[in-house]
Short mmCIF file of C-alpha atoms in Angstrom, two decimals:
data_model
loop_
_atom_site.label_atom_id
_atom_site.label_comp_id
_atom_site.label_asym_id
_atom_site.label_seq_id
_atom_site.Cartn_x
_atom_site.Cartn_y
_atom_site.Cartn_z
CA MET A 1 -3.69 69.05 91.15
CA ARG A 2 -0.67 71.21 91.95
CA GLU A 3 -0.98 74.51 93.79
CA VAL A 4 -0.46 77.48 91.45
CA ALA A 5 0.92 80.99 91.91
CA VAL A 6 1.01 84.20 89.90
CA ILE A 7 4.62 85.38 89.74
CA GLY A 8 4.46 88.30 87.33
CA VAL A 9 2.06 90.86 85.87
CA GLY A 10 2.27 93.36 83.03
CA LEU A 11 -0.09 96.02 81.67
CA THR A 12 -0.19 98.64 78.97
CA THR A 13 -2.09 101.81 79.63
CA PHE A 14 -5.72 101.56 78.53
CA GLY A 15 -7.32 104.08 76.18
CA GLU A 16 -7.46 105.19 72.56
CA LYS A 17 -3.96 104.02 71.66
CA TRP A 18 -3.59 105.44 68.16
CA ASP A 19 0.21 105.16 68.24
CA SER A 20 0.32 101.51 69.37
CA SER A 21 -0.44 98.54 67.15
CA PHE A 22 -2.04 95.31 68.27
CA ARG A 23 1.36 93.60 68.21
CA GLN A 24 3.08 96.39 70.08
CA MET A 25 0.56 96.26 72.91
CA CYS A 26 1.00 92.50 73.25
CA VAL A 27 4.79 92.81 73.32
CA GLU A 28 4.69 95.62 75.88
CA ALA A 29 2.43 93.76 78.32
CA GLY A 30 4.32 90.48 77.84
CA ILE A 31 7.75 91.98 78.40
CA LYS A 32 6.54 93.77 81.54
CA ALA A 33 5.18 90.49 82.91
CA LEU A 34 8.42 88.64 82.13
CA GLU A 35 10.49 91.34 83.79
CA ASP A 36 8.18 91.42 86.80
CA ALA A 37 8.55 87.66 87.23
CA ASP A 38 12.27 87.68 86.42
CA VAL A 39 11.56 84.97 83.87
CA ASP A 40 13.44 84.43 80.62
CA GLY A 41 11.36 83.82 77.51
CA ASN A 42 13.08 80.46 77.07
CA GLN A 43 11.45 79.31 80.32
CA ILE A 44 7.90 79.76 79.02
CA ASP A 45 6.16 76.45 78.29
CA GLU A 46 2.76 77.59 77.00
CA MET A 47 0.63 80.64 76.25
CA PHE A 48 -3.11 81.37 76.38
CA VAL A 49 -4.43 84.59 74.84
CA GLY A 50 -7.88 86.08 75.45
CA ASN A 51 -9.24 87.97 72.45
CA MET A 52 -12.87 88.48 71.56
CA SER A 53 -12.98 89.85 68.04
CA GLY A 54 -9.67 90.57 66.34
CA GLY A 55 -11.27 89.55 63.06
CA ARG A 56 -13.75 92.43 63.28
CA PHE A 57 -11.65 95.08 64.99
CA ILE A 58 -8.33 94.69 63.13
CA LEU A 59 -9.23 92.12 60.43
CA GLN A 60 -6.82 89.63 62.00
CA GLU A 61 -7.52 86.07 63.04
CA HIS A 62 -5.03 83.40 64.19
CA ILE A 63 -4.32 85.66 67.15
CA SER A 64 -2.43 83.16 69.31
CA ALA A 65 0.23 82.48 66.67
CA LEU A 66 0.48 86.18 65.88
CA ILE A 67 1.22 87.04 69.51
CA ALA A 68 3.60 84.14 70.08
CA ASP A 69 5.48 85.31 66.99
CA ALA A 70 5.46 88.96 68.08
CA VAL A 71 6.93 88.18 71.50
CA GLY A 72 9.56 85.83 70.09
CA LEU A 73 8.17 82.52 71.36
CA ALA A 74 7.17 80.96 68.06
CA SER A 75 10.36 80.46 66.05
CA THR A 76 12.72 78.96 68.66
CA ARG A 77 10.97 76.65 71.13
CA HIS A 78 7.68 76.55 69.18
CA ILE A 79 5.58 76.64 72.35
CA PRO A 80 1.86 75.87 72.16
CA ALA A 81 -0.20 79.07 71.98
CA THR A 82 -3.99 79.03 72.21
CA ARG A 83 -6.58 81.76 71.76
CA THR A 84 -9.59 81.74 74.08
CA GLU A 85 -12.86 83.47 73.23
CA ALA A 86 -15.80 83.98 75.54
CA ALA A 87 -16.87 87.50 74.59
CA CYS A 88 -15.90 89.93 77.36
CA ALA A 89 -14.79 86.98 79.54
CA SER A 90 -12.11 85.96 77.04
CA GLY A 91 -9.30 87.16 79.32
CA GLY A 92 -10.72 85.44 82.37
CA LEU A 93 -11.01 82.22 80.39
CA ALA A 94 -7.38 82.54 79.23
CA PHE A 95 -6.32 82.81 82.86
CA ARG A 96 -8.38 79.77 83.86
CA GLN A 97 -6.91 77.68 81.03
CA ALA A 98 -3.40 78.71 82.06
CA TYR A 99 -4.19 77.87 85.68
CA MET A 100 -5.44 74.40 84.72
CA SER A 101 -2.39 73.76 82.56
CA VAL A 102 -0.05 74.44 85.49
CA ALA A 103 -2.26 72.74 88.08
CA SER A 104 -2.50 69.58 85.97
CA GLY A 105 1.26 69.34 85.54
CA MET A 106 1.04 69.72 81.76
CA SER A 107 3.18 72.88 81.86
CA ASP A 108 5.29 74.67 84.46
CA VAL A 109 5.64 78.32 83.42
CA VAL A 110 2.67 79.70 81.47
CA ILE A 111 1.61 83.13 80.21
CA ALA A 112 -2.04 84.16 80.29
CA ALA A 113 -2.63 87.31 78.27
CA GLY A 114 -5.51 89.36 76.94
CA VAL A 115 -5.66 92.02 74.24
CA GLU A 116 -8.13 94.02 72.21
CA LYS A 117 -7.75 96.95 69.83
CA MET A 118 -11.20 98.40 69.39
CA THR A 119 -10.67 101.96 68.15
CA ASP A 120 -9.39 101.27 64.62
CA VAL A 121 -12.95 100.95 63.31
CA ASP A 122 -15.93 103.30 63.51
CA GLY A 123 -18.54 103.11 66.26
CA GLY A 124 -21.07 101.22 64.16
CA VAL A 125 -18.66 98.36 63.49
CA THR A 126 -17.70 98.23 67.17
CA THR A 127 -21.33 98.12 68.28
CA ASP A 128 -22.13 95.37 65.80
CA ALA A 129 -19.09 93.32 66.77
CA LEU A 130 -19.98 93.54 70.45
CA ALA A 131 -23.59 92.59 69.65
CA GLY A 132 -22.20 89.23 68.55
CA ALA A 133 -21.69 88.41 72.24
CA ALA A 134 -25.47 88.29 72.60
CA ASP A 135 -27.86 86.00 70.71
CA ARG A 136 -27.59 87.35 67.17
CA GLU A 137 -30.72 85.56 65.90
CA TRP A 138 -33.02 86.45 68.79
CA GLU A 139 -31.54 89.75 70.03
CA GLY A 140 -29.07 91.41 67.68
CA ILE A 141 -31.12 90.96 64.51
CA TYR A 142 -33.90 93.03 66.12
CA GLY A 143 -31.54 95.90 66.90
CA VAL A 144 -30.89 95.04 70.53
CA THR A 145 -27.45 96.22 71.68
CA PHE A 146 -25.67 95.74 75.00
CA PRO A 147 -26.71 99.11 76.46
CA SER A 148 -30.32 98.19 75.79
CA LEU A 149 -29.92 94.69 77.24
CA TYR A 150 -28.41 96.04 80.44
CA ALA A 151 -31.06 98.78 80.45
CA MET A 152 -33.69 96.01 80.60
CA ILE A 153 -31.83 94.50 83.55
CA ALA A 154 -31.63 97.91 85.23
CA ARG A 155 -35.31 98.74 84.67
CA ASP A 156 -36.43 95.36 86.00
CA TYR A 157 -34.10 95.69 88.99
CA MET A 158 -35.27 99.23 89.82
CA HIS A 159 -38.92 98.17 89.61
CA ARG A 160 -38.46 95.14 91.86
CA TYR A 161 -35.97 96.42 94.43
CA GLY A 162 -36.49 100.18 94.57
CA LEU A 163 -33.02 101.15 93.34
CA THR A 164 -32.82 104.90 92.77
CA ARG A 165 -31.23 106.59 89.79
CA GLU A 166 -28.83 108.35 92.21
CA GLN A 167 -27.70 105.05 93.77
CA LEU A 168 -26.95 103.70 90.31
CA ALA A 169 -24.94 106.82 89.50
CA GLN A 170 -22.92 106.40 92.69
CA VAL A 171 -21.30 103.28 91.20
CA ALA A 172 -19.76 105.39 88.42
CA VAL A 173 -18.74 108.13 90.86
CA LYS A 174 -16.94 105.63 93.09
CA ASN A 175 -15.18 103.91 90.21
CA HIS A 176 -13.99 107.17 88.67
CA TYR A 177 -12.61 108.18 92.07
CA ASN A 178 -10.57 104.96 92.11
CA GLY A 179 -9.59 105.23 88.44
CA ALA A 180 -8.26 108.74 88.98
CA ARG A 181 -5.60 107.08 91.14
CA ASN A 182 -4.71 104.33 88.64
CA PRO A 183 -1.93 105.17 86.16
CA ILE A 184 -3.20 102.75 83.49
CA ALA A 185 -6.83 103.98 83.53
CA GLN A 186 -8.43 105.47 80.43
CA PHE A 187 -10.31 108.08 82.50
CA ARG A 188 -8.26 109.45 85.38
CA LYS A 189 -10.82 112.02 86.44
CA GLU A 190 -13.29 112.18 89.31
CA ILE A 191 -16.95 112.84 88.52
CA THR A 192 -20.10 113.70 90.46
CA ILE A 193 -23.58 112.25 90.55
CA ASP A 194 -24.75 115.21 88.47
CA THR A 195 -22.14 114.32 85.84
CA VAL A 196 -23.82 110.93 85.47
CA LEU A 197 -27.41 112.14 85.66
CA ASN A 198 -26.83 114.89 83.08
CA SER A 199 -24.95 112.69 80.61
CA THR A 200 -26.56 111.60 77.34
CA LEU A 201 -29.38 109.08 77.64
CA VAL A 202 -28.37 105.88 75.83
CA ALA A 203 -31.11 103.36 76.72
CA ASP A 204 -33.39 104.36 79.58
CA PRO A 205 -32.32 104.32 82.41
CA ILE A 206 -28.72 103.81 81.21
CA ARG A 207 -26.85 107.03 80.46
CA LEU A 208 -23.48 107.52 78.83
CA MET A 209 -21.66 107.73 82.17
CA ASP A 210 -23.18 104.40 83.22
CA CYS A 211 -21.32 102.68 80.36
CA SER A 212 -17.77 101.38 80.11
CA PRO A 213 -15.93 102.88 77.11
CA VAL A 214 -14.46 101.45 73.91
CA THR A 215 -10.80 100.84 74.66
CA ASP A 216 -7.45 99.54 73.44
CA GLY A 217 -5.13 97.68 75.79
CA ALA A 218 -3.29 94.51 76.74
CA ALA A 219 -2.45 92.66 79.95
CA ALA A 220 -0.41 89.59 80.83
CA VAL A 221 0.32 87.43 83.86
CA ILE A 222 2.74 84.57 84.42
CA LEU A 223 1.87 81.46 86.44
CA CYS A 224 3.94 78.58 87.79
CA PRO A 225 3.64 75.87 90.45
CA LEU A 226 3.55 77.39 93.94
CA GLU A 227 6.45 75.20 95.02
CA ARG A 228 8.66 76.91 92.44
CA ALA A 229 7.34 80.46 92.84
CA LYS A 230 10.12 81.67 95.15
CA GLU A 231 12.64 80.80 92.42
CA PHE A 232 11.30 83.80 90.52
CA THR A 233 9.84 86.30 92.98
CA ASP A 234 9.78 87.21 96.65
CA SER A 235 6.08 88.09 96.43
CA PRO A 236 4.10 85.30 94.77
CA VAL A 237 0.31 85.29 94.94
CA LYS A 238 -1.41 81.93 95.30
CA VAL A 239 -4.43 81.03 93.20
CA LEU A 240 -6.99 79.59 95.61
CA ALA A 241 -9.76 79.06 93.06
CA SER A 242 -10.55 79.47 89.38
CA THR A 243 -14.07 78.60 88.27
CA GLN A 244 -16.38 79.04 85.30
CA ALA A 245 -20.12 78.82 84.73
CA THR A 246 -22.52 79.23 81.82
CA ASP A 247 -26.09 80.47 81.38
CA THR A 248 -28.40 81.03 78.42
CA ILE A 249 -26.95 83.48 75.91
CA ALA A 250 -30.29 85.25 75.35
CA LEU A 251 -31.56 87.40 78.19
CA HIS A 252 -35.20 86.47 77.58
CA ASP A 253 -34.49 82.80 78.37
CA ARG A 254 -33.21 83.52 81.89
CA ARG A 255 -34.92 82.42 85.08
CA ASP A 256 -34.51 85.97 86.43
CA ILE A 257 -33.02 88.74 84.29
CA SER A 258 -31.88 90.71 87.36
CA THR A 259 -29.81 87.80 88.65
CA LEU A 260 -26.86 86.39 86.71
CA ASP A 261 -27.17 82.73 87.65
CA ALA A 262 -23.77 81.98 86.10
CA THR A 263 -22.24 84.47 88.56
CA VAL A 264 -24.03 82.74 91.42
CA ALA A 265 -22.78 79.32 90.27
CA ALA A 266 -19.19 80.38 89.54
CA GLY A 267 -18.99 82.29 92.80
CA ASN A 268 -20.31 79.41 94.87
CA ARG A 269 -17.85 77.04 93.21
CA ALA A 270 -14.97 79.46 93.85
CA PHE A 271 -15.72 79.77 97.56
CA GLU A 272 -16.10 76.00 97.85
CA MET A 273 -12.81 75.42 96.02
CA ALA A 274 -10.97 78.03 98.10
CA LYS A 275 -12.59 76.81 101.34
CA LEU A 276 -13.45 80.39 102.26
CA GLU A 277 -16.49 82.43 103.27
CA ARG A 278 -17.55 85.80 101.88
CA LYS A 279 -16.32 87.61 104.98
CA ASP A 280 -12.77 86.42 104.21
CA ILE A 281 -12.53 88.51 101.02
CA ASP A 282 -10.73 91.86 101.31
CA LEU A 283 -11.44 93.29 97.82
CA VAL A 284 -13.16 92.33 94.58
CA GLU A 285 -12.70 93.35 90.95
CA VAL A 286 -16.13 92.84 89.36
CA HIS A 287 -17.27 93.20 85.76
CA ASP A 288 -18.91 96.65 85.73
CA CYS A 289 -19.48 96.96 81.98
CA PHE A 290 -22.49 99.02 83.08
CA THR A 291 -23.21 100.41 86.53
CA ILE A 292 -26.11 98.01 87.05
CA ALA A 293 -23.75 95.09 86.36
CA GLU A 294 -21.64 95.97 89.40
CA LEU A 295 -24.65 95.98 91.71
CA CYS A 296 -25.85 92.63 90.37
CA ALA A 297 -22.36 91.17 90.77
CA ILE A 298 -22.06 92.22 94.42
CA GLU A 299 -25.32 90.47 95.20
CA ASP A 300 -24.91 87.43 92.96
CA LEU A 301 -21.47 86.71 94.44
CA GLY A 302 -23.17 86.64 97.84
CA PHE A 303 -21.75 89.77 99.46
CA CYS A 304 -25.18 91.16 100.33
CA GLU A 305 -28.87 90.35 99.97
CA LYS A 306 -30.58 90.85 96.65
CA GLY A 307 -31.68 94.44 96.24
CA LYS A 308 -29.25 95.82 98.85
CA ALA A 309 -26.14 96.61 96.75
CA GLY A 310 -27.36 100.11 95.89
CA ILE A 311 -27.67 101.02 99.56
CA MET A 312 -24.32 99.33 100.26
CA THR A 313 -22.70 101.51 97.59
CA GLU A 314 -24.50 104.69 98.68
CA GLU A 315 -23.29 104.21 102.26
CA GLY A 316 -19.65 103.84 101.16
CA GLU A 317 -19.20 100.16 102.01
CA THR A 318 -17.72 99.45 98.56
CA ALA A 319 -15.35 102.43 98.56
CA LEU A 320 -11.57 102.10 98.88
CA CYS A 321 -11.79 102.56 102.64
CA GLY A 322 -15.09 100.69 102.98
CA ARG A 323 -15.95 97.30 104.41
CA LEU A 324 -15.52 95.59 101.01
CA PRO A 325 -13.73 97.66 98.35
CA ILE A 326 -15.19 96.91 94.93
CA ASN A 327 -13.16 97.75 91.82
CA PRO A 328 -10.25 99.56 93.47
CA SER A 329 -8.70 99.77 89.99
CA GLY A 330 -11.59 101.91 88.77
CA GLY A 331 -13.21 98.91 87.12
CA LEU A 332 -14.19 98.75 83.48
CA LYS A 333 -15.98 102.06 83.93
CA ALA A 334 -12.86 104.17 84.54
CA CYS A 335 -10.02 101.90 83.38
CA GLY A 336 -11.74 101.12 80.11
CA HIS A 337 -12.85 97.80 78.67
CA PRO A 338 -10.61 96.30 75.95
CA VAL A 339 -12.81 93.25 76.00
CA GLY A 340 -10.21 90.49 75.58
CA ALA A 341 -7.86 92.08 78.12
CA THR A 342 -10.27 92.94 80.93
CA GLY A 343 -10.20 89.59 82.75
CA ILE A 344 -6.40 89.64 82.86
CA LYS A 345 -6.33 93.28 83.96
CA GLN A 346 -8.53 92.33 86.91
CA VAL A 347 -6.01 89.66 87.94
CA CYS A 348 -3.15 92.16 87.62
CA GLU A 349 -4.98 94.59 89.91
CA VAL A 350 -5.66 91.99 92.60
CA VAL A 351 -2.05 90.79 92.48
CA GLU A 352 -0.75 94.35 92.84
CA GLN A 353 -3.15 94.96 95.73
CA LEU A 354 -2.09 91.80 97.57
CA ARG A 355 1.56 92.73 97.07
CA GLY A 356 0.88 96.19 98.50
CA GLU A 357 1.93 97.84 95.22
CA ALA A 358 -1.30 99.66 94.25
CA THR A 359 0.05 103.11 95.08
CA GLY A 360 -2.64 105.74 95.55
CA ARG A 361 -5.51 103.24 95.71
CA GLN A 362 -4.07 100.57 98.02
CA VAL A 363 -6.54 98.61 100.12
CA GLU A 364 -4.72 98.48 103.44
CA GLY A 365 -3.98 95.03 104.83
CA ALA A 366 -5.41 93.17 101.82
CA GLU A 367 -4.58 89.45 101.94
CA ILE A 368 -7.34 87.82 99.86
CA GLY A 369 -8.86 89.17 96.64
CA MET A 370 -11.34 88.01 94.03
CA THR A 371 -12.03 88.67 90.33
CA HIS A 372 -15.29 88.33 88.40
CA ASN A 373 -15.31 88.46 84.58
CA VAL A 374 -18.51 88.26 82.50
CA GLY A 375 -19.16 87.41 78.86
CA GLY A 376 -22.27 88.91 77.28
CA THR A 377 -25.11 89.54 79.70
CA GLY A 378 -23.91 86.65 81.86
CA ALA A 379 -23.76 83.69 79.48
CA THR A 380 -20.15 83.06 80.59
CA VAL A 381 -18.69 83.94 83.98
CA VAL A 382 -15.19 83.29 85.31
CA THR A 383 -14.27 83.92 88.96
CA ASN A 384 -10.87 83.64 90.66
CA ILE A 385 -9.73 83.94 94.28
CA PHE A 386 -6.17 84.81 95.29
CA ARG A 387 -4.18 84.95 98.54
CA ARG A 388 -0.98 86.77 99.39
CA VAL A 389 1.89 84.40 100.20
CA ASN A 390 3.79 85.61 103.25
#
């Protein structure tokens, strides 16, 4: 296994991008990543693209070839391009596949990208497409949607651990504060606890402001062997770990619905692979598709005892200036959640933080960061750990 580095990142803005097509978003993110890495397209050996449901959202399949064609990498060198799909963890999986390709020696310079265009269809189609990330036969067919699944997690968690509705709301408040300082975020506006508590009830106790939004966007990163990284950039970021774990797709089959065992497993494997302890991490981008998901992630990754993440958040430990900043980007809640792109966006944020380039939301002195990307209610989890190269 070779050591691997991220040498370039590129992002579109996230939001309702009516004036940008699926192809245009891919090209924009890819070009930004190439320019950031100072890499020529002819140097790219392979591409992995995370996309959950292009067939439902834009009636387009064969996404990997489409994107390779759009960015000019299909008709000259005919590089291999592969689509990865793991629901909302599709981007994280694309990154892990790219990492393994470089680490194995199969390829040298690889793009990992993620993209989703979700706003070209009405809300009912979007909801139904996303429901396909759960167990269609045992959950979706009975009308269960993701807000209701995470509401079950939240209700169980509140009953068992005493989480208050205000503590849950504080997750959204904190992430909107961070997102207001992120130029790519869909919602660049601070909110209050009352904003959350007075928002529309979606599935008790989940309210509208507990939910990540429907979003368009694309993200891309470029990886190469660490030994070659300085050929391209003065600020490479080393990949210390990239791990994946799986759990039952249906929530009712879980050992404990308030604990995402795949997060526990992937996190443990990441820390073992990186040879680090939890106290070594300076910041984490976690998968806050709903506010309760962030609290579960903090605990399941081992950063506090079960049932304590609400208090940790309430006391400011997860804020930008706190002991362990969580979602300095604004997370899915404020940045938006273009499902195939989210896992790559998380990597971009950590890389920018470790480079000291996250203007307005910079975690001072950050050297080691982590990402956590979830598919469904935790059936697939991908975690990555990164270190700044001095």
